[in-house]
Structure formats: C-alpha cells, structure tokens
PDB file of C-alpha atoms in Angstrom:
ATOM      1  CA  GLY A   1      -4.010  -4.025 -13.685  1.00 57.00           C
ATOM      2  CA  GLN A   2      -3.074  -1.682 -16.861  1.00 65.00           C
ATOM      3  CA  GLN A   3       0.462  -2.155 -18.801  1.00 71.00           C
ATOM      4  CA  LEU A   4       2.413  -1.705 -21.864  1.00 86.00           C
ATOM      5  CA  ASN A   5       2.806  -3.160 -24.922  1.00 91.00           C
ATOM      6  CA  GLN A   6       6.569  -4.688 -25.232  1.00 94.00           C
ATOM      7  CA  SER A   7       7.864  -6.360 -28.522  1.00 95.00           C
ATOM      8  CA  PRO A   8       9.471  -8.644 -29.121  1.00 95.00           C
ATOM      9  CA  GLN A   9       8.458 -10.674 -25.989  1.00 93.00           C
ATOM     10  CA  SER A  10      11.207 -12.413 -26.151  1.00 93.00           C
ATOM     11  CA  MET A  11      14.706 -12.623 -28.655  1.00 93.00           C
ATOM     12  CA  PHE A  12      17.859 -14.659 -29.375  1.00 93.00           C
ATOM     13  CA  ILE A  13      20.825 -13.058 -31.119  1.00 89.00           C
ATOM     14  CA  GLN A  14      23.615 -13.455 -31.883  1.00 92.00           C
ATOM     15  CA  GLU A  15      26.568 -11.751 -29.778  1.00 93.00           C
ATOM     16  CA  GLY A  16      28.164  -8.182 -31.709  1.00 94.00           C
ATOM     17  CA  GLU A  17      24.501  -7.788 -33.495  1.00 95.00           C
ATOM     18  CA  ASP A  18      22.445  -4.859 -33.060  1.00 95.00           C
ATOM     19  CA  VAL A  19      19.258  -4.942 -30.533  1.00 95.00           C
ATOM     20  CA  SER A  20      15.664  -2.803 -31.349  1.00 96.00           C
ATOM     21  CA  MET A  21      13.013  -3.081 -28.468  1.00 97.00           C
ATOM     22  CA  ASN A  22       9.671  -0.796 -28.543  1.00 96.00           C
ATOM     23  CA  CYS A  23       7.243   0.038 -26.038  1.00 96.00           C
ATOM     24  CA  THR A  24       3.555   1.007 -27.188  1.00 94.00           C
ATOM     25  CA  SER A  25       0.474   2.585 -25.276  1.00 91.00           C
ATOM     26  CA  SER A  26      -2.790   3.747 -26.129  1.00 89.00           C
ATOM     27  CA  SER A  27      -2.248   6.892 -23.003  1.00 86.00           C
ATOM     28  CA  ILE A  28       0.214   9.636 -23.293  1.00 88.00           C
ATOM     29  CA  PHE A  29       2.895   9.500 -20.886  1.00 90.00           C
ATOM     30  CA  ASN A  30       5.265  12.508 -19.245  1.00 89.00           C
ATOM     31  CA  THR A  31       8.433  10.314 -19.549  1.00 91.00           C
ATOM     32  CA  TRP A  32      10.006   7.220 -20.141  1.00 93.00           C
ATOM     33  CA  LEU A  33      11.976   4.945 -19.302  1.00 93.00           C
ATOM     34  CA  TRP A  34      13.838   1.704 -19.550  1.00 95.00           C
ATOM     35  CA  TYR A  35      15.389  -1.027 -16.969  1.00 94.00           C
ATOM     36  CA  LYS A  36      16.470  -4.083 -16.911  1.00 95.00           C
ATOM     37  CA  GLN A  37      16.361  -6.324 -14.911  1.00 93.00           C
ATOM     38  CA  ASP A  38      18.525  -9.961 -14.046  1.00 91.00           C
ATOM     39  CA  PRO A  39      17.593 -13.160 -12.820  1.00 83.00           C
ATOM     40  CA  GLY A  40      16.724 -13.284  -8.903  1.00 81.00           C
ATOM     41  CA  GLU A  41      17.242  -9.044  -8.949  1.00 87.00           C
ATOM     42  CA  GLY A  42      15.965  -5.582  -8.940  1.00 91.00           C
ATOM     43  CA  PRO A  43      15.627  -4.193 -12.208  1.00 92.00           C
ATOM     44  CA  VAL A  44      18.114  -1.458 -12.684  1.00 93.00           C
ATOM     45  CA  LEU A  45      16.939   1.641 -14.193  1.00 91.00           C
ATOM     46  CA  LEU A  46      18.886   2.618 -17.715  1.00 95.00           C
ATOM     47  CA  ILE A  47      17.924   5.405 -19.411  1.00 95.00           C
ATOM     48  CA  ALA A  48      15.219   8.118 -18.170  1.00 92.00           C
ATOM     49  CA  LEU A  49      13.322  10.013 -21.471  1.00 94.00           C
ATOM     50  CA  TYR A  50      11.413  13.458 -20.123  1.00 91.00           C
ATOM     51  CA  LYS A  51      10.563  15.128 -23.540  1.00 93.00           C
ATOM     52  CA  ALA A  52       9.016  14.437 -26.300  1.00 93.00           C
ATOM     53  CA  GLY A  53      11.192  13.718 -29.606  1.00 94.00           C
ATOM     54  CA  GLU A  54      14.322  13.033 -26.919  1.00 94.00           C
ATOM     55  CA  LEU A  55      16.896  10.853 -28.042  1.00 96.00           C
ATOM     56  CA  THR A  56      19.624   9.885 -24.831  1.00 95.00           C
ATOM     57  CA  SER A  57      22.590   6.924 -24.903  1.00 96.00           C
ATOM     58  CA  ASN A  58      24.198   5.646 -22.362  1.00 94.00           C
ATOM     59  CA  GLY A  59      27.268   3.353 -23.648  1.00 96.00           C
ATOM     60  CA  ARG A  60      25.838   0.686 -26.244  1.00 97.00           C
ATOM     61  CA  LEU A  61      22.011   1.922 -25.497  1.00 97.00           C
ATOM     62  CA  THR A  62      20.331   4.404 -26.891  1.00 97.00           C
ATOM     63  CA  ALA A  63      16.330   5.544 -26.438  1.00 97.00           C
ATOM     64  CA  GLN A  64      13.404   7.647 -27.704  1.00 97.00           C
ATOM     65  CA  PHE A  65      10.418   9.461 -26.451  1.00 96.00           C
ATOM     66  CA  GLY A  66       8.375   8.817 -28.955  1.00 95.00           C
ATOM     67  CA  ILE A  67       6.943  12.311 -30.397  1.00 95.00           C
ATOM     68  CA  THR A  68       3.345  11.358 -30.089  1.00 93.00           C
ATOM     69  CA  ARG A  69       4.362  10.621 -26.403  1.00 92.00           C
ATOM     70  CA  LYS A  70       2.805   7.253 -26.652  1.00 93.00           C
ATOM     71  CA  ASP A  71       5.919   5.065 -27.718  1.00 95.00           C
ATOM     72  CA  SER A  72       9.476   4.720 -26.622  1.00 97.00           C
ATOM     73  CA  PHE A  73      12.205   2.687 -28.335  1.00 97.00           C
ATOM     74  CA  LEU A  74      15.404   0.753 -27.291  1.00 98.00           C
ATOM     75  CA  ASN A  75      18.559  -0.111 -29.030  1.00 97.00           C
ATOM     76  CA  ILE A  76      21.594  -1.970 -28.312  1.00 97.00           C
ATOM     77  CA  SER A  77      24.353  -1.776 -30.424  1.00 96.00           C
ATOM     78  CA  ALA A  78      27.463  -4.514 -30.559  1.00 95.00           C
ATOM     79  CA  SER A  79      25.688  -6.844 -27.940  1.00 94.00           C
ATOM     80  CA  ILE A  80      27.740  -8.895 -25.540  1.00 93.00           C
ATOM     81  CA  PRO A  81      26.481 -12.157 -22.893  1.00 91.00           C
ATOM     82  CA  SER A  82      26.213 -10.132 -20.196  1.00 92.00           C
ATOM     83  CA  ASP A  83      22.686  -8.119 -22.182  1.00 94.00           C
ATOM     84  CA  VAL A  84      20.915 -10.973 -21.184  1.00 94.00           C
ATOM     85  CA  GLY A  85      18.090 -10.328 -18.762  1.00 93.00           C
ATOM     86  CA  ILE A  86      14.547  -8.711 -19.047  1.00 93.00           C
ATOM     87  CA  TYR A  87      14.131  -4.977 -20.237  1.00 95.00           C
ATOM     88  CA  PHE A  88      10.975  -3.325 -19.454  1.00 94.00           C
ATOM     89  CA  CYS A  89       9.614   0.207 -20.498  1.00 94.00           C
ATOM     90  CA  ALA A  90       7.562   2.261 -17.917  1.00 92.00           C
ATOM     91  CA  GLY A  91       5.733   5.199 -18.703  1.00 90.00           C
ATOM     92  CA  HIS A  92       4.697   7.915 -16.142  1.00 85.00           C
ATOM     93  CA  TYR A  93       2.223  10.732 -16.017  1.00 79.00           C
ATOM     94  CA  THR A  94       0.441  12.980 -12.952  1.00 71.00           C
ATOM     95  CA  SER A  95      -2.634  14.232 -14.897  1.00 65.00           C
ATOM     96  CA  GLY A  96      -4.951  13.459 -12.253  1.00 61.00           C
ATOM     97  CA  THR A  97      -4.372   9.998 -11.416  1.00 60.00           C
ATOM     98  CA  TYR A  98      -0.951   8.714 -10.729  1.00 63.00           C
ATOM     99  CA  LYS A  99       0.589   5.939 -13.192  1.00 71.00           C
ATOM    100  CA  TYR A 100       3.356   4.780 -13.367  1.00 80.00           C
ATOM    101  CA  ILE A 101       2.980   1.516 -15.526  1.00 86.00           C
ATOM    102  CA  PHE A 102       6.015  -1.009 -16.443  1.00 88.00           C
ATOM    103  CA  GLY A 103       5.565  -2.687 -19.991  1.00 90.00           C
ATOM    104  CA  THR A 104       5.429  -6.880 -20.241  1.00 88.00           C
ATOM    105  CA  GLY A 105       9.064  -7.536 -20.488  1.00 92.00           C
ATOM    106  CA  THR A 106      11.294  -8.139 -23.229  1.00 93.00           C
ATOM    107  CA  ARG A 107      13.458 -11.222 -22.718  1.00 93.00           C
ATOM    108  CA  LEU A 108      16.802 -10.835 -24.928  1.00 94.00           C
ATOM    109  CA  LYS A 109      19.274 -13.848 -24.494  1.00 92.00           C
ATOM    110  CA  VAL A 110      22.881 -13.586 -26.805  1.00 86.00           C
ATOM    111  CA  LEU A 111      23.975 -16.267 -28.130  1.00 82.00           C
ATOM    112  CA  ALA A 112      27.981 -16.227 -27.874  1.00 75.00           C
TER     113      ALA A 112
ATOM    114  CA  ASP B   1      24.298  -2.997  -4.971  1.00 82.00           C
ATOM    115  CA  SER B   2      21.363  -0.233  -5.177  1.00 85.00           C
ATOM    116  CA  GLY B   3      21.478   1.221  -1.855  1.00 93.00           C
ATOM    117  CA  VAL B   4      17.837  -0.447  -0.965  1.00 96.00           C
ATOM    118  CA  THR B   5      17.836  -2.777   1.251  1.00 97.00           C
ATOM    119  CA  GLN B   6      14.690  -5.748   1.810  1.00 97.00           C
ATOM    120  CA  THR B   7      14.314  -7.929   4.173  1.00 97.00           C
ATOM    121  CA  PRO B   8      13.443 -11.019   4.524  1.00 97.00           C
ATOM    122  CA  LYS B   9      15.042 -12.408   0.850  1.00 96.00           C
ATOM    123  CA  HIS B  10      12.377 -15.383   0.906  1.00 96.00           C
ATOM    124  CA  LEU B  11       8.938 -16.026   2.862  1.00 96.00           C
ATOM    125  CA  ILE B  12       7.138 -19.160   2.686  1.00 97.00           C
ATOM    126  CA  THR B  13       3.838 -19.165   4.876  1.00 97.00           C
ATOM    127  CA  ALA B  14       0.198 -20.390   4.806  1.00 97.00           C
ATOM    128  CA  THR B  15      -2.923 -18.638   3.769  1.00 97.00           C
ATOM    129  CA  GLY B  16      -4.504 -16.791   6.069  1.00 97.00           C
ATOM    130  CA  GLN B  17      -1.358 -15.314   7.860  1.00 97.00           C
ATOM    131  CA  ARG B  18      -0.348 -12.659   8.323  1.00 97.00           C
ATOM    132  CA  VAL B  19       3.361 -10.794   6.704  1.00 97.00           C
ATOM    133  CA  THR B  20       5.460  -8.087   6.789  1.00 98.00           C
ATOM    134  CA  LEU B  21       7.837  -6.975   4.485  1.00 98.00           C
ATOM    135  CA  ARG B  22      10.569  -4.120   5.192  1.00 98.00           C
ATOM    136  CA  CYS B  23      12.629  -2.249   3.006  1.00 98.00           C
ATOM    137  CA  SER B  24      15.101   0.884   3.721  1.00 98.00           C
ATOM    138  CA  PRO B  25      15.489   3.523   1.063  1.00 97.00           C
ATOM    139  CA  ARG B  26      18.981   4.069  -0.381  1.00 96.00           C
ATOM    140  CA  SER B  27      20.848   7.506   2.096  1.00 95.00           C
ATOM    141  CA  GLY B  28      18.846  11.115   1.313  1.00 93.00           C
ATOM    142  CA  ASP B  29      15.937   9.264  -0.524  1.00 95.00           C
ATOM    143  CA  LEU B  30      12.462  10.566   0.717  1.00 95.00           C
ATOM    144  CA  SER B  31      10.102   8.504  -1.576  1.00 94.00           C
ATOM    145  CA  VAL B  32       9.937   4.595  -0.876  1.00 95.00           C
ATOM    146  CA  TYR B  33       7.526   2.567  -3.610  1.00 94.00           C
ATOM    147  CA  TRP B  34       6.157  -0.575  -3.414  1.00 96.00           C
ATOM    148  CA  TYR B  35       5.068  -3.102  -6.447  1.00 94.00           C
ATOM    149  CA  GLN B  36       4.592  -6.559  -7.216  1.00 95.00           C
ATOM    150  CA  GLN B  37       5.565  -9.036  -9.627  1.00 93.00           C
ATOM    151  CA  SER B  38       3.963 -11.903 -10.561  1.00 88.00           C
ATOM    152  CA  LEU B  39       4.700 -14.429 -13.522  1.00 77.00           C
ATOM    153  CA  ASP B  40       0.974 -13.230 -15.261  1.00 62.00           C
ATOM    154  CA  GLN B  41       0.932  -9.387 -13.920  1.00 65.00           C
ATOM    155  CA  GLY B  42       4.168  -8.337 -14.578  1.00 76.00           C
ATOM    156  CA  LEU B  43       5.742  -5.379 -12.243  1.00 86.00           C
ATOM    157  CA  GLN B  44       2.705  -3.472 -10.455  1.00 89.00           C
ATOM    158  CA  PHE B  45       2.925  -0.697  -8.707  1.00 88.00           C
ATOM    159  CA  LEU B  46       1.278  -0.789  -5.284  1.00 93.00           C
ATOM    160  CA  ILE B  47       1.802   2.545  -3.588  1.00 93.00           C
ATOM    161  CA  GLN B  48       3.988   5.219  -2.819  1.00 92.00           C
ATOM    162  CA  TYR B  49       5.046   7.005   0.339  1.00 94.00           C
ATOM    163  CA  TYR B  50       6.951  10.454   0.054  1.00 93.00           C
ATOM    164  CA  ASN B  51       8.649  11.418   3.610  1.00 94.00           C
ATOM    165  CA  GLY B  52       6.584   9.228   5.930  1.00 95.00           C
ATOM    166  CA  GLU B  53       3.292  10.460   3.977  1.00 94.00           C
ATOM    167  CA  GLU B  54       0.776   8.344   1.450  1.00 93.00           C
ATOM    168  CA  ARG B  55       1.750  10.097  -2.212  1.00 89.00           C
ATOM    169  CA  ALA B  56       0.302   7.621  -4.716  1.00 87.00           C
ATOM    170  CA  LYS B  57      -1.671   4.636  -4.577  1.00 88.00           C
ATOM    171  CA  GLY B  58      -1.900   1.991  -7.473  1.00 86.00           C
ATOM    172  CA  ASN B  59      -3.431  -1.904  -7.536  1.00 82.00           C
ATOM    173  CA  ILE B  60      -3.078  -1.905  -4.352  1.00 92.00           C
ATOM    174  CA  LEU B  61      -5.513  -4.844  -2.724  1.00 94.00           C
ATOM    175  CA  GLU B  62      -7.559  -3.728   0.816  1.00 95.00           C
ATOM    176  CA  ARG B  63      -5.727  -6.199   2.611  1.00 96.00           C
ATOM    177  CA  PHE B  64      -2.657  -4.777   2.091  1.00 96.00           C
ATOM    178  CA  SER B  65      -1.398  -1.893   3.738  1.00 96.00           C
ATOM    179  CA  ALA B  66       2.045  -0.283   3.987  1.00 97.00           C
ATOM    180  CA  GLN B  67       3.674   2.519   5.756  1.00 97.00           C
ATOM    181  CA  GLN B  68       6.718   5.145   6.068  1.00 98.00           C
ATOM    182  CA  PHE B  69       8.320   5.847   9.245  1.00 97.00           C
ATOM    183  CA  PRO B  70      10.274   8.670  10.914  1.00 96.00           C
ATOM    184  CA  ASP B  71      13.221   7.085   9.875  1.00 96.00           C
ATOM    185  CA  LEU B  72      12.088   6.157   6.308  1.00 97.00           C
ATOM    186  CA  HIS B  73      11.926   2.595   6.028  1.00 97.00           C
ATOM    187  CA  SER B  74       8.390   1.648   4.984  1.00 98.00           C
ATOM    188  CA  GLU B  75       6.812  -1.521   5.856  1.00 98.00           C
ATOM    189  CA  LEU B  76       4.385  -3.468   3.575  1.00 98.00           C
ATOM    190  CA  ASN B  77       2.118  -5.759   5.404  1.00 98.00           C
ATOM    191  CA  LEU B  78      -0.038  -8.744   3.657  1.00 97.00           C
ATOM    192  CA  SER B  79      -3.104  -9.917   5.258  1.00 96.00           C
ATOM    193  CA  PRO B  80      -4.930 -12.319   5.254  1.00 97.00           C
ATOM    194  CA  LEU B  81      -2.578 -13.914   2.628  1.00 97.00           C
ATOM    195  CA  GLU B  82      -4.071 -15.582  -0.380  1.00 97.00           C
ATOM    196  CA  LEU B  83      -2.547 -17.724  -2.509  1.00 95.00           C
ATOM    197  CA  GLY B  84      -2.431 -14.951  -5.610  1.00 93.00           C
ATOM    198  CA  ASP B  85      -0.081 -13.286  -3.065  1.00 95.00           C
ATOM    199  CA  SER B  86       2.606 -15.628  -3.933  1.00 96.00           C
ATOM    200  CA  ALA B  87       5.179 -13.492  -6.077  1.00 95.00           C
ATOM    201  CA  LEU B  88       7.778 -11.297  -5.601  1.00 95.00           C
ATOM    202  CA  TYR B  89       7.478  -8.007  -3.785  1.00 97.00           C
ATOM    203  CA  PHE B  90      10.043  -4.882  -4.517  1.00 97.00           C
ATOM    204  CA  CYS B  91      10.848  -1.621  -3.551  1.00 97.00           C
ATOM    205  CA  ALA B  92      12.218   0.737  -4.983  1.00 95.00           C
ATOM    206  CA  SER B  93      13.086   4.672  -3.708  1.00 95.00           C
ATOM    207  CA  SER B  94      13.894   7.522  -5.106  1.00 92.00           C
ATOM    208  CA  ARG B  95      14.598  11.251  -4.217  1.00 89.00           C
ATOM    209  CA  GLY B  96      11.864  13.235  -4.136  1.00 79.00           C
ATOM    210  CA  THR B  97       8.381  12.537  -5.392  1.00 72.00           C
ATOM    211  CA  GLY B  98       8.973  13.942  -8.163  1.00 67.00           C
ATOM    212  CA  ASP B  99      11.731  12.011  -9.496  1.00 64.00           C
ATOM    213  CA  TYR B 100      10.809   9.216 -11.826  1.00 73.00           C
ATOM    214  CA  GLU B 101      14.164   7.646 -11.452  1.00 82.00           C
ATOM    215  CA  GLN B 102      13.317   4.672  -9.151  1.00 88.00           C
ATOM    216  CA  TYR B 103      16.022   2.458  -7.415  1.00 92.00           C
ATOM    217  CA  PHE B 104      15.119  -0.868  -7.604  1.00 94.00           C
ATOM    218  CA  GLY B 105      16.187  -3.516  -3.644  1.00 96.00           C
ATOM    219  CA  PRO B 106      16.689  -6.998  -4.326  1.00 95.00           C
ATOM    220  CA  GLY B 107      13.131  -8.067  -3.496  1.00 96.00           C
ATOM    221  CA  THR B 108      11.563 -10.418  -1.450  1.00 97.00           C
ATOM    222  CA  ARG B 109      10.104 -14.003  -2.585  1.00 96.00           C
ATOM    223  CA  LEU B 110       6.808 -14.411  -1.250  1.00 97.00           C
ATOM    224  CA  THR B 111       5.209 -18.289  -0.882  1.00 97.00           C
ATOM    225  CA  VAL B 112       2.190 -18.483  -0.149  1.00 97.00           C
ATOM    226  CA  THR B 113       0.873 -22.305   0.931  1.00 96.00           C
TER     227      THR B 113
END
C-alpha cells in the first residue's frame, strides 16, 4: 500500500536536545496529523494540521503543514526520556478516493 | 487510555481458520476505522464505518470483512487466514465522518501459524 516518506528512519539523541523529523509525499493532502506510538500500544494523536502553512504547537511539540501541501515537519524541543517511541505522520484527503495514509515512522531513542 | 477498547489482545490461530476482532469506540464517536500494522508495511488503512454504514475502503483484502452494529461497536472478520495476515490490528474512532483526529485502541496481535 501507499505510504508517506518519513525521515529520518531512526535517531538517537541526547536528553535536552531538539529533534526534527519530516514527512513528504508526491500527493497533496488536505490534513496532516502526527501520532506517537509506544511499544505494544496504539498510536496517540499529537497534533493535527488543517491548512497549508499552518504552524501548531502542543507543549514542546511544534508541527507545520507545508505550503505545497505535500509535506509536514515535527519538532520536539528539549527532549526527555519519555519522548522515546515511534512517530508517524499521516495525510488525509477526500478528493475522489478517500485516503488516510501513514508515514513509514521515525523511531526516536533518547539517551539520558 | 483513549477510550477505545479492543478484544482480544492476543490471538494465535492456524492458516485457513476464521477470526473475529472486536472494537468498541469512544463514547459519542460514530466513526470506526480499522488498520493493519505489520513490520514491513507500516500502518495500513483497511476500512471505515460511520453510524453503521461503510464510508471508506482502503487496502482491505476480499478475505476480510467488517461491520458496525447499531450499538456502534465494530467487528473485523478475517477468513480464511494466511500466514501473511499475522500483524497488529488497530481500531480507531472519531466523532464524525469528517473528523480526522482519530483515537486508537490498544490493538489485537494476531499470529497465524
């Protein structure tokens, strides 16, 4: 099935560092969402973006909906150990065919 | 806790068999979505139901079927099972059909031997 390209695939960072990850697609999306998944659990919604150019924050998290509507990024500031997990982007559009597509995931590991 | 419940948590069964996965959405949510997550394919959208009716279809195989009941719980049926069906199956729910903020359940881990 179709997936969005996320990068990096995985990253090790030191506690306190800022983290940046992005998601790109060849298709346009109307909505971008970012989820976090902890081991053995379902994804949890972090941020939803509904307009091209929109910049939204949720605590230490900041995400942006790209102007071209084909990309999005997520930043985590001052990382802490509980930030460990897999971060997924998801894109949604309903023009003709309904699509809700997830990215390939970025696995984040934080070193204390 | 997202408020979405799924049963069973684990399921081990053999090829050729049939299984039913169950999902109860958050209170007040009308939409239910099913996803398959396997190591090599990531999260794949299977199907969406809204208030009892099929609303959108993704990469759902013909061997799989789903339905949403009047009390809004949903079931995903898989039959006949193949080895490649081993995966985590997640259910998610949202308030309406146009709401893209989905809340995921804890998942059912299916192992087909």
